[in-house]
PDB file of C-alpha atoms and ligand atoms in Angstrom:
ATOM      1  CA  MET A   1       4.403  -9.158  11.073  1.00 33.00           C
ATOM      2  CA  THR A   2       5.537 -11.270   8.354  1.00 36.00           C
ATOM      3  CA  ASP A   3       6.089  -9.133   5.148  1.00 38.00           C
ATOM      4  CA  ALA A   4       3.049 -11.043   3.466  1.00 37.00           C
ATOM      5  CA  THR A   5       0.594  -9.806   6.368  1.00 39.00           C
ATOM      6  CA  ALA A   6       2.287  -5.995   6.112  1.00 40.00           C
ATOM      7  CA  SER A   7       1.638  -5.640   2.352  1.00 41.00           C
ATOM      8  CA  THR A   8      -1.818  -6.902   2.976  1.00 43.00           C
ATOM      9  CA  ALA A   9      -2.484  -4.292   5.733  1.00 45.00           C
ATOM     10  CA  ASN A  10      -0.944  -1.535   3.742  1.00 50.00           C
ATOM     11  CA  GLN A  11      -3.559  -2.793   0.608  1.00 68.00           C
ATOM     12  CA  ARG A  12      -6.046  -1.335   3.162  1.00 91.00           C
ATOM     13  CA  ILE A  13      -4.604   2.235   3.052  1.00 97.00           C
ATOM     14  CA  PRO A  14      -4.949   4.052  -0.340  1.00 98.00           C
ATOM     15  CA  ARG A  15      -1.408   4.966  -1.517  1.00 98.00           C
ATOM     16  CA  HIS A  16      -2.786   7.787  -3.453  1.00 98.00           C
ATOM     17  CA  ILE A  17      -5.878  10.183  -2.459  1.00 99.00           C
ATOM     18  CA  GLY A  18      -7.347  12.999  -4.577  1.00 99.00           C
ATOM     19  CA  ILE A  19      -9.756  15.550  -2.745  1.00 99.00           C
ATOM     20  CA  ILE A  20     -11.836  17.290  -4.947  1.00 99.00           C
ATOM     21  CA  MET A  21     -12.410  20.547  -2.031  1.00 99.00           C
ATOM     22  CA  ASP A  22     -15.561  21.734  -3.250  1.00 99.00           C
ATOM     23  CA  GLY A  23     -18.394  23.709  -1.317  1.00 98.00           C
ATOM     24  CA  ASN A  24     -16.367  26.663  -0.172  1.00 99.00           C
ATOM     25  CA  GLY A  25     -18.839  29.319  -1.636  1.00 98.00           C
ATOM     26  CA  ARG A  26     -22.000  27.286  -0.013  1.00 98.00           C
ATOM     27  CA  TRP A  27     -20.487  27.042   3.375  1.00 99.00           C
ATOM     28  CA  ALA A  28     -19.984  30.993   3.476  1.00 98.00           C
ATOM     29  CA  THR A  29     -23.472  31.684   2.134  1.00 98.00           C
ATOM     30  CA  GLN A  30     -25.163  29.509   4.446  1.00 98.00           C
ATOM     31  CA  LYS A  31     -23.331  31.370   7.097  1.00 98.00           C
ATOM     32  CA  GLY A  32     -24.053  34.740   5.423  1.00 98.00           C
ATOM     33  CA  ARG A  33     -20.763  35.337   4.760  1.00 98.00           C
ATOM     34  CA  SER A  34     -18.465  36.489   1.456  1.00 98.00           C
ATOM     35  CA  ARG A  35     -17.276  33.466  -1.018  1.00 98.00           C
ATOM     36  CA  HIS A  36     -13.948  34.709  -0.033  1.00 98.00           C
ATOM     37  CA  ALA A  37     -14.375  34.112   3.673  1.00 98.00           C
ATOM     38  CA  GLY A  38     -15.403  30.733   2.920  1.00 99.00           C
ATOM     39  CA  HIS A  39     -12.402  29.956   0.475  1.00 99.00           C
ATOM     40  CA  ARG A  40     -10.209  31.561   3.380  1.00 98.00           C
ATOM     41  CA  ALA A  41     -11.832  28.652   5.869  1.00 98.00           C
ATOM     42  CA  GLY A  42     -11.221  25.979   2.987  1.00 99.00           C
ATOM     43  CA  VAL A  43      -7.585  27.148   3.023  1.00 98.00           C
ATOM     44  CA  GLU A  44      -7.064  26.811   6.531  1.00 98.00           C
ATOM     45  CA  ASN A  45      -8.621  23.472   6.600  1.00 98.00           C
ATOM     46  CA  ILE A  46      -5.571  22.093   4.179  1.00 98.00           C
ATOM     47  CA  GLN A  47      -2.898  21.866   6.511  1.00 98.00           C
ATOM     48  CA  PRO A  48      -5.126  19.662   9.317  1.00 98.00           C
ATOM     49  CA  ILE A  49      -5.869  17.033   6.449  1.00 98.00           C
ATOM     50  CA  ILE A  50      -2.495  17.061   5.034  1.00 98.00           C
ATOM     51  CA  ARG A  51      -1.290  15.928   8.176  1.00 98.00           C
ATOM     52  CA  ALA A  52      -4.140  13.578   9.329  1.00 98.00           C
ATOM     53  CA  ALA A  53      -3.152  12.084   5.934  1.00 98.00           C
ATOM     54  CA  ALA A  54       0.311  11.522   6.328  1.00 98.00           C
ATOM     55  CA  ASP A  55      -0.162  10.313  10.102  1.00 98.00           C
ATOM     56  CA  MET A  56      -2.546   7.594   8.223  1.00 98.00           C
ATOM     57  CA  GLY A  57      -0.133   6.520   6.132  1.00 98.00           C
ATOM     58  CA  VAL A  58      -1.373   7.813   2.556  1.00 98.00           C
ATOM     59  CA  LYS A  59       2.004   8.734   0.379  1.00 98.00           C
ATOM     60  CA  PHE A  60       0.624  10.821  -1.882  1.00 98.00           C
ATOM     61  CA  LEU A  61      -2.402  13.726  -1.935  1.00 99.00           C
ATOM     62  CA  SER A  62      -3.848  15.422  -4.449  1.00 99.00           C
ATOM     63  CA  LEU A  63      -5.580  18.578  -3.752  1.00 99.00           C
ATOM     64  CA  TYR A  64      -7.902  20.447  -6.762  1.00 99.00           C
ATOM     65  CA  ALA A  65      -7.628  24.236  -5.724  1.00 98.00           C
ATOM     66  CA  PHE A  66      -8.341  26.015  -8.843  1.00 98.00           C
ATOM     67  CA  SER A  67      -9.500  24.633 -12.353  1.00 99.00           C
ATOM     68  CA  THR A  68      -9.011  26.331 -15.185  1.00 98.00           C
ATOM     69  CA  GLU A  69     -12.300  26.653 -15.836  1.00 98.00           C
ATOM     70  CA  ASN A  70     -12.488  28.574 -12.826  1.00 98.00           C
ATOM     71  CA  TRP A  71     -11.235  31.398 -14.518  1.00 98.00           C
ATOM     72  CA  ARG A  72     -14.870  32.105 -15.404  1.00 98.00           C
ATOM     73  CA  ARG A  73     -15.612  33.024 -12.332  1.00 98.00           C
ATOM     74  CA  PRO A  74     -15.726  37.142 -11.252  1.00 98.00           C
ATOM     75  CA  SER A  75     -12.333  38.314 -11.330  1.00 98.00           C
ATOM     76  CA  LEU A  76     -12.534  39.310  -8.017  1.00 98.00           C
ATOM     77  CA  GLU A  77     -13.126  35.893  -6.792  1.00 98.00           C
ATOM     78  CA  VAL A  78     -10.390  34.829  -9.145  1.00 98.00           C
ATOM     79  CA  GLN A  79      -7.813  37.290  -7.514  1.00 98.00           C
ATOM     80  CA  GLY A  80      -8.608  36.373  -4.011  1.00 98.00           C
ATOM     81  CA  LEU A  81      -8.255  32.725  -4.722  1.00 98.00           C
ATOM     82  CA  MET A  82      -4.806  33.348  -6.483  1.00 98.00           C
ATOM     83  CA  MET A  83      -4.221  35.681  -3.378  1.00 98.00           C
ATOM     84  CA  LEU A  84      -4.591  32.795  -1.120  1.00 98.00           C
ATOM     85  CA  LEU A  85      -2.136  30.150  -2.896  1.00 98.00           C
ATOM     86  CA  GLY A  86       0.363  33.138  -2.255  1.00 98.00           C
ATOM     87  CA  GLU A  87      -0.524  33.197   1.336  1.00 98.00           C
ATOM     88  CA  PHE A  88      -0.921  29.572   2.188  1.00 98.00           C
ATOM     89  CA  LEU A  89       2.832  29.136   0.288  1.00 98.00           C
ATOM     90  CA  ASP A  90       4.495  32.174   2.195  1.00 98.00           C
ATOM     91  CA  ARG A  91       2.839  31.045   5.311  1.00 98.00           C
ATOM     92  CA  GLU A  92       3.015  27.076   5.464  1.00 98.00           C
ATOM     93  CA  VAL A  93       6.274  26.197   3.562  1.00 98.00           C
ATOM     94  CA  ASP A  94       8.679  26.336   6.672  1.00 98.00           C
ATOM     95  CA  THR A  95       5.847  23.479   8.091  1.00 98.00           C
ATOM     96  CA  LEU A  96       5.563  21.432   5.007  1.00 98.00           C
ATOM     97  CA  ILE A  97       9.405  21.164   4.984  1.00 98.00           C
ATOM     98  CA  LYS A  98      10.056  20.192   8.834  1.00 98.00           C
ATOM     99  CA  GLU A  99       6.699  17.815   8.600  1.00 98.00           C
ATOM    100  CA  ASN A 100       8.824  16.381   5.395  1.00 98.00           C
ATOM    101  CA  VAL A 101       6.298  16.939   2.773  1.00 98.00           C
ATOM    102  CA  ARG A 102       7.267  17.374  -0.571  1.00 98.00           C
ATOM    103  CA  ILE A 103       5.022  19.602  -3.232  1.00 98.00           C
ATOM    104  CA  GLN A 104       4.263  18.773  -6.408  1.00 99.00           C
ATOM    105  CA  HIS A 105       2.434  21.444  -8.965  1.00 98.00           C
ATOM    106  CA  LEU A 106      -0.063  19.705 -11.344  1.00 99.00           C
ATOM    107  CA  GLY A 107      -1.595  21.911 -14.032  1.00 98.00           C
ATOM    108  CA  SER A 108       0.198  24.665 -15.892  1.00 98.00           C
ATOM    109  CA  LEU A 109       2.359  27.741 -15.013  1.00 98.00           C
ATOM    110  CA  THR A 110       1.141  29.890 -17.858  1.00 97.00           C
ATOM    111  CA  GLY A 111      -1.234  32.710 -17.014  1.00 97.00           C
ATOM    112  CA  ILE A 112      -0.489  32.762 -13.666  1.00 98.00           C
ATOM    113  CA  ALA A 113       0.486  35.981 -12.464  1.00 98.00           C
ATOM    114  CA  PRO A 114       5.048  35.760 -12.344  1.00 98.00           C
ATOM    115  CA  HIS A 115       5.312  36.358  -8.574  1.00 98.00           C
ATOM    116  CA  LEU A 116       2.629  33.839  -7.881  1.00 98.00           C
ATOM    117  CA  ALA A 117       4.299  31.133 -10.594  1.00 98.00           C
ATOM    118  CA  ASP A 118       7.692  31.929  -9.309  1.00 98.00           C
ATOM    119  CA  LYS A 119       6.283  31.238  -5.547  1.00 98.00           C
ATOM    120  CA  ILE A 120       4.965  27.966  -6.817  1.00 98.00           C
ATOM    121  CA  ARG A 121       8.245  26.641  -8.367  1.00 98.00           C
ATOM    122  CA  HIS A 122      10.387  27.609  -5.377  1.00 98.00           C
ATOM    123  CA  SER A 123       8.011  25.642  -2.974  1.00 98.00           C
ATOM    124  CA  VAL A 124       8.123  22.637  -5.250  1.00 98.00           C
ATOM    125  CA  ALA A 125      12.267  23.084  -5.064  1.00 98.00           C
ATOM    126  CA  ARG A 126      12.345  24.070  -1.310  1.00 98.00           C
ATOM    127  CA  THR A 127      10.338  20.853  -0.591  1.00 98.00           C
ATOM    128  CA  ALA A 128      12.054  18.527  -3.365  1.00 98.00           C
ATOM    129  CA  HIS A 129      14.060  16.570  -0.852  1.00 98.00           C
ATOM    130  CA  CYS A 130      10.858  15.358   1.541  1.00 98.00           C
ATOM    131  CA  THR A 131      10.057  11.744   1.687  1.00 98.00           C
ATOM    132  CA  ARG A 132       6.832  11.449   3.742  1.00 98.00           C
ATOM    133  CA  ILE A 133       3.973  12.167   1.735  1.00 98.00           C
ATOM    134  CA  THR A 134       3.672  14.394  -1.433  1.00 99.00           C
ATOM    135  CA  LEU A 135       1.148  16.446  -1.894  1.00 99.00           C
ATOM    136  CA  CYS A 136       0.293  17.559  -5.474  1.00 99.00           C
ATOM    137  CA  VAL A 137      -1.280  20.958  -5.625  1.00 98.00           C
ATOM    138  CA  ALA A 138      -3.633  20.837  -8.926  1.00 99.00           C
ATOM    139  CA  PHE A 139      -3.918  24.860  -9.513  1.00 98.00           C
ATOM    140  CA  ASN A 140      -5.039  25.979 -12.626  1.00 98.00           C
ATOM    141  CA  TYR A 141      -5.276  22.678 -13.636  1.00 99.00           C
ATOM    142  CA  SER A 142      -7.637  20.997 -16.527  1.00 98.00           C
ATOM    143  CA  GLY A 143      -6.952  16.837 -16.672  1.00 99.00           C
ATOM    144  CA  ARG A 144      -7.475  17.441 -20.574  1.00 98.00           C
ATOM    145  CA  GLN A 145      -5.287  20.205 -21.091  1.00 98.00           C
ATOM    146  CA  ASP A 146      -2.409  18.221 -18.893  1.00 98.00           C
ATOM    147  CA  ILE A 147      -3.147  15.260 -22.005  1.00 98.00           C
ATOM    148  CA  VAL A 148      -2.888  17.625 -24.754  1.00 98.00           C
ATOM    149  CA  ASN A 149       0.384  18.942 -23.184  1.00 98.00           C
ATOM    150  CA  ALA A 150       1.743  15.295 -22.725  1.00 98.00           C
ATOM    151  CA  VAL A 151       1.126  14.368 -26.154  1.00 98.00           C
ATOM    152  CA  LYS A 152       2.594  17.910 -27.471  1.00 98.00           C
ATOM    153  CA  SER A 153       5.781  16.869 -25.400  1.00 98.00           C
ATOM    154  CA  ILE A 154       6.156  13.292 -26.753  1.00 98.00           C
ATOM    155  CA  ILE A 155       6.025  14.387 -30.280  1.00 98.00           C
ATOM    156  CA  ALA A 156       8.509  16.997 -29.352  1.00 98.00           C
ATOM    157  CA  SER A 157      10.551  14.621 -28.056  1.00 97.00           C
ATOM    158  CA  GLY A 158      10.388  12.699 -31.288  1.00 98.00           C
ATOM    159  CA  ILE A 159       9.268   9.190 -29.800  1.00 97.00           C
ATOM    160  CA  SER A 160       8.248   7.283 -32.526  1.00 97.00           C
ATOM    161  CA  GLU A 161       4.459   5.838 -32.957  1.00 97.00           C
ATOM    162  CA  ALA A 162       5.592   2.210 -31.330  1.00 98.00           C
ATOM    163  CA  ASP A 163       7.109   3.523 -28.221  1.00 98.00           C
ATOM    164  CA  VAL A 164       3.725   5.367 -27.132  1.00 98.00           C
ATOM    165  CA  SER A 165       2.300   3.736 -23.989  1.00 98.00           C
ATOM    166  CA  GLU A 166       0.205   4.628 -21.096  1.00 98.00           C
ATOM    167  CA  GLN A 167       3.180   4.228 -19.301  1.00 98.00           C
ATOM    168  CA  LEU A 168       4.803   6.999 -21.530  1.00 98.00           C
ATOM    169  CA  ILE A 169       1.670   8.921 -21.507  1.00 98.00           C
ATOM    170  CA  SER A 170       1.684   8.620 -17.555  1.00 98.00           C
ATOM    171  CA  GLU A 171       5.417  10.103 -17.448  1.00 98.00           C
ATOM    172  CA  HIS A 172       4.492  12.889 -19.519  1.00 98.00           C
ATOM    173  CA  LEU A 173       1.504  14.247 -17.372  1.00 98.00           C
ATOM    174  CA  SER A 174       2.401  17.170 -14.678  1.00 98.00           C
ATOM    175  CA  SER A 175       1.829  13.607 -12.094  1.00 98.00           C
ATOM    176  CA  HIS A 176       4.794  12.187 -13.416  1.00 98.00           C
ATOM    177  CA  GLY A 177       5.941   9.967 -10.393  1.00 98.00           C
ATOM    178  CA  VAL A 178       2.856   9.967  -8.890  1.00 98.00           C
ATOM    179  CA  PRO A 179       0.925   6.652  -8.853  1.00 98.00           C
ATOM    180  CA  ASP A 180      -2.624   6.663 -10.381  1.00 98.00           C
ATOM    181  CA  LEU A 181      -5.234   7.727  -8.053  1.00 98.00           C
ATOM    182  CA  ASP A 182      -6.755   5.162  -5.664  1.00 98.00           C
ATOM    183  CA  LEU A 183      -9.418   6.777  -3.807  1.00 98.00           C
ATOM    184  CA  ILE A 184     -11.429  10.283  -5.004  1.00 99.00           C
ATOM    185  CA  ILE A 185     -13.104  12.345  -1.865  1.00 99.00           C
ATOM    186  CA  ARG A 186     -15.683  15.159  -3.509  1.00 99.00           C
ATOM    187  CA  THR A 187     -16.898  17.510  -0.803  1.00 99.00           C
ATOM    188  CA  SER A 188     -20.194  19.524  -0.943  1.00 98.00           C
ATOM    189  CA  GLY A 189     -22.583  16.467  -2.336  1.00 98.00           C
ATOM    190  CA  GLU A 190     -21.483  16.834  -6.258  1.00 98.00           C
ATOM    191  CA  TRP A 191     -20.667  13.498  -7.890  1.00 97.00           C
ATOM    192  CA  ARG A 192     -18.715  14.608 -10.864  1.00 98.00           C
ATOM    193  CA  LEU A 193     -14.756  14.873 -11.648  1.00 98.00           C
ATOM    194  CA  SER A 194     -14.869  18.157 -13.226  1.00 98.00           C
ATOM    195  CA  ASN A 195     -11.893  17.911 -15.418  1.00 98.00           C
ATOM    196  CA  PHE A 196      -9.890  16.579 -12.509  1.00 99.00           C
ATOM    197  CA  MET A 197      -7.041  13.978 -12.982  1.00 99.00           C
ATOM    198  CA  ILE A 198      -9.017  11.923 -15.592  1.00 98.00           C
ATOM    199  CA  TRP A 199      -6.400  10.296 -16.722  1.00 98.00           C
ATOM    200  CA  GLU A 200      -5.136   9.327 -13.405  1.00 98.00           C
ATOM    201  CA  ALA A 201      -8.732   8.327 -11.999  1.00 98.00           C
ATOM    202  CA  ALA A 202      -9.318   5.412 -14.601  1.00 98.00           C
ATOM    203  CA  TYR A 203     -10.062   2.716 -11.891  1.00 97.00           C
ATOM    204  CA  SER A 204     -10.098   5.651  -8.718  1.00 98.00           C
ATOM    205  CA  GLU A 205     -12.927   4.490  -5.768  1.00 98.00           C
ATOM    206  CA  TYR A 206     -15.135   7.290  -5.232  1.00 98.00           C
ATOM    207  CA  TRP A 207     -16.397   8.784  -2.222  1.00 98.00           C
ATOM    208  CA  PRO A 208     -18.781  11.756  -2.122  1.00 98.00           C
ATOM    209  CA  THR A 209     -19.744  13.736   1.141  1.00 98.00           C
ATOM    210  CA  GLN A 210     -22.395  16.089   1.747  1.00 98.00           C
ATOM    211  CA  VAL A 211     -20.169  18.074   3.775  1.00 98.00           C
ATOM    212  CA  PHE A 212     -18.439  21.248   2.595  1.00 99.00           C
ATOM    213  CA  TRP A 213     -15.023  21.554   2.411  1.00 99.00           C
ATOM    214  CA  PRO A 214     -14.160  24.040   5.405  1.00 99.00           C
ATOM    215  CA  ASP A 215     -16.135  21.247   7.699  1.00 98.00           C
ATOM    216  CA  PHE A 216     -14.315  18.253   6.353  1.00 99.00           C
ATOM    217  CA  THR A 217     -12.321  17.108   9.216  1.00 98.00           C
ATOM    218  CA  PRO A 218      -9.870  14.067   9.608  1.00 98.00           C
ATOM    219  CA  GLN A 219     -12.303  11.847  11.111  1.00 98.00           C
ATOM    220  CA  LEU A 220     -14.305  11.789   7.819  1.00 98.00           C
ATOM    221  CA  LEU A 221     -11.046  11.424   5.932  1.00 98.00           C
ATOM    222  CA  GLN A 222     -10.647   8.222   8.298  1.00 98.00           C
ATOM    223  CA  GLN A 223     -14.038   7.282   7.446  1.00 98.00           C
ATOM    224  CA  ALA A 224     -13.316   7.468   3.720  1.00 98.00           C
ATOM    225  CA  ILE A 225     -10.001   5.147   4.010  1.00 98.00           C
ATOM    226  CA  ASP A 226     -12.166   2.583   6.203  1.00 98.00           C
ATOM    227  CA  ASP A 227     -14.896   2.017   3.422  1.00 98.00           C
ATOM    228  CA  TYR A 228     -11.958   1.979   0.710  1.00 98.00           C
ATOM    229  CA  GLY A 229     -10.742  -0.825   2.471  1.00 97.00           C
ATOM    230  CA  LYS A 230     -14.007  -2.804   2.268  1.00 96.00           C
ATOM    231  CA  ARG A 231     -14.002  -1.817  -1.402  1.00 96.00           C
ATOM    232  CA  ASP A 232     -13.281  -4.590  -3.866  1.00 95.00           C
ATOM    233  CA  ARG A 233     -11.198  -3.168  -6.738  1.00 95.00           C
ATOM    234  CA  ARG A 234     -11.602  -5.657  -9.627  1.00 95.00           C
ATOM    235  CA  TYR A 235     -10.422  -3.833 -12.516  1.00 95.00           C
ATOM    236  CA  GLY A 236     -12.410  -5.864 -14.922  1.00 95.00           C
ATOM    237  CA  GLY A 237     -11.916  -9.096 -13.430  1.00 95.00           C
ATOM    238  CA  ILE A 238     -13.975 -11.367 -11.108  1.00 93.00           C
ATOM    239  CA  GLY A 239     -12.441 -10.111  -8.119  1.00 85.00           C
ATOM    240  CA  SER A 240     -11.510 -11.324  -4.741  1.00 77.00           C
ATOM    241  CA  LYS A 241     -14.459 -12.691  -3.217  1.00 71.00           C
ATOM    242  CA  ALA A 242     -15.981 -14.545  -6.291  1.00 70.00           C
TER     243      ALA A 242
HETATM  244  C1  IPE B   1     -14.539  25.039  -4.129  1.00 56.18           C
HETATM  245  O1  IPE B   1     -15.475  25.881  -3.752  1.00 56.18           O
HETATM  246  C2  IPE B   1     -13.351  26.084  -4.212  1.00 56.18           C
HETATM  247  C3  IPE B   1     -12.909  25.902  -5.911  1.00 56.18           C
HETATM  248  C4  IPE B   1     -13.741  25.590  -6.738  1.00 56.18           C
HETATM  249  C5  IPE B   1     -11.796  27.053  -6.121  1.00 56.18           C
HETATM  250  P1  IPE B   1     -16.301  26.801  -4.573  1.00 56.18           P
HETATM  251  O2  IPE B   1     -16.099  27.782  -4.873  1.00 56.18           O
HETATM  252  O3  IPE B   1     -16.906  25.703  -5.555  1.00 56.18           O
HETATM  253  O4  IPE B   1     -17.938  26.454  -4.057  1.00 56.18           O
HETATM  254  P2  IPE B   1     -19.170  26.414  -4.457  1.00 56.18           P
HETATM  255  O5  IPE B   1     -19.375  25.114  -5.140  1.00 56.18           O
HETATM  256  O6  IPE B   1     -19.136  27.525  -5.206  1.00 56.18           O
HETATM  257  O7  IPE B   1     -19.866  26.169  -3.019  1.00 56.18           O
HETATM  258  C1  IPE B   2     -14.035  21.868  -9.116  1.00 56.18           C
HETATM  259  O1  IPE B   2     -15.149  22.637  -7.930  1.00 56.18           O
HETATM  260  C2  IPE B   2     -12.771  22.720  -8.727  1.00 56.18           C
HETATM  261  C3  IPE B   2     -12.102  22.763  -7.431  1.00 56.18           C
HETATM  262  C4  IPE B   2     -12.637  22.076  -6.540  1.00 56.18           C
HETATM  263  C5  IPE B   2     -11.036  23.340  -7.678  1.00 56.18           C
HETATM  264  P1  IPE B   2     -15.963  23.388  -9.391  1.00 56.18           P
HETATM  265  O2  IPE B   2     -17.257  24.065  -8.317  1.00 56.18           O
HETATM  266  O3  IPE B   2     -15.128  24.609 -10.322  1.00 56.18           O
HETATM  267  O4  IPE B   2     -16.424  22.547 -10.071  1.00 56.18           O
HETATM  268  P2  IPE B   2     -18.217  22.496 -10.960  1.00 56.18           P
HETATM  269  O5  IPE B   2     -17.903  24.051 -11.887  1.00 56.18           O
HETATM  270  O6  IPE B   2     -19.260  22.814  -9.891  1.00 56.18           O
HETATM  271  O7  IPE B   2     -18.326  21.345 -11.897  1.00 56.18           O
HETATM  272 MG1   MG B   3     -18.000  24.213  -6.293  1.00 56.18          MG
END
């Protein structure tokens, strides 16, 4: 394969996929189980999907795990979600390292219990050398707040107005070093962003599915990637088929 064909083939694989992992609660309710059981099943589905994305050649995978708006839920549910993240990190980081997966946290550690915030920091540090795929975990995340924080840090660094650019703002978001989203998958039949990576999503393609997150499969991920490969990303121009 020549370099030119290799790069054409690679364009069919989104470099960065975001998944809004929605529908755990409804999945559980349908089965007569607790919402917490739904979240647990949702967390169990994460590792197979990371593995599948890496095998398919995706370089960045962003998972929406907990929004700042999710603090509005009953405190028992919130506590359960915090506990599940801690358990996931305790259980899976060794495997992630073996599979060469780097973790990057998106969002704020402020407001998260100190022991969990430490676990997140520690997981990011332990996987910092990994290169196969970057797993961005959006936890205590708000796209708008992330932009506000970027603006604050730009002002604090004393950068002059003339030097403010889109690239500079991107570099100050918690997704710094991560390319814009190519494809956003949302499970559970909802068609909205819910404050997920609103800056990085400016030109991403959307792929909603009715399937609830715990039932999402590598086959569906493949289908989303295949559909993405057929999209004509025009970026305001007239596109490749014109
Ligand atoms: C997604 O599932 C997980 C989080 C938002 C933490 P939900 O808990 O939102 O499930 P539904 O939307 O109520 O079914
Ligand atoms: C979005 O799901 C957040 C996550 C998947 C973590 P929500 O269930 O919180 O979104 P809304 O409230 O239906 O928009
Ligand atoms: Mg939901």
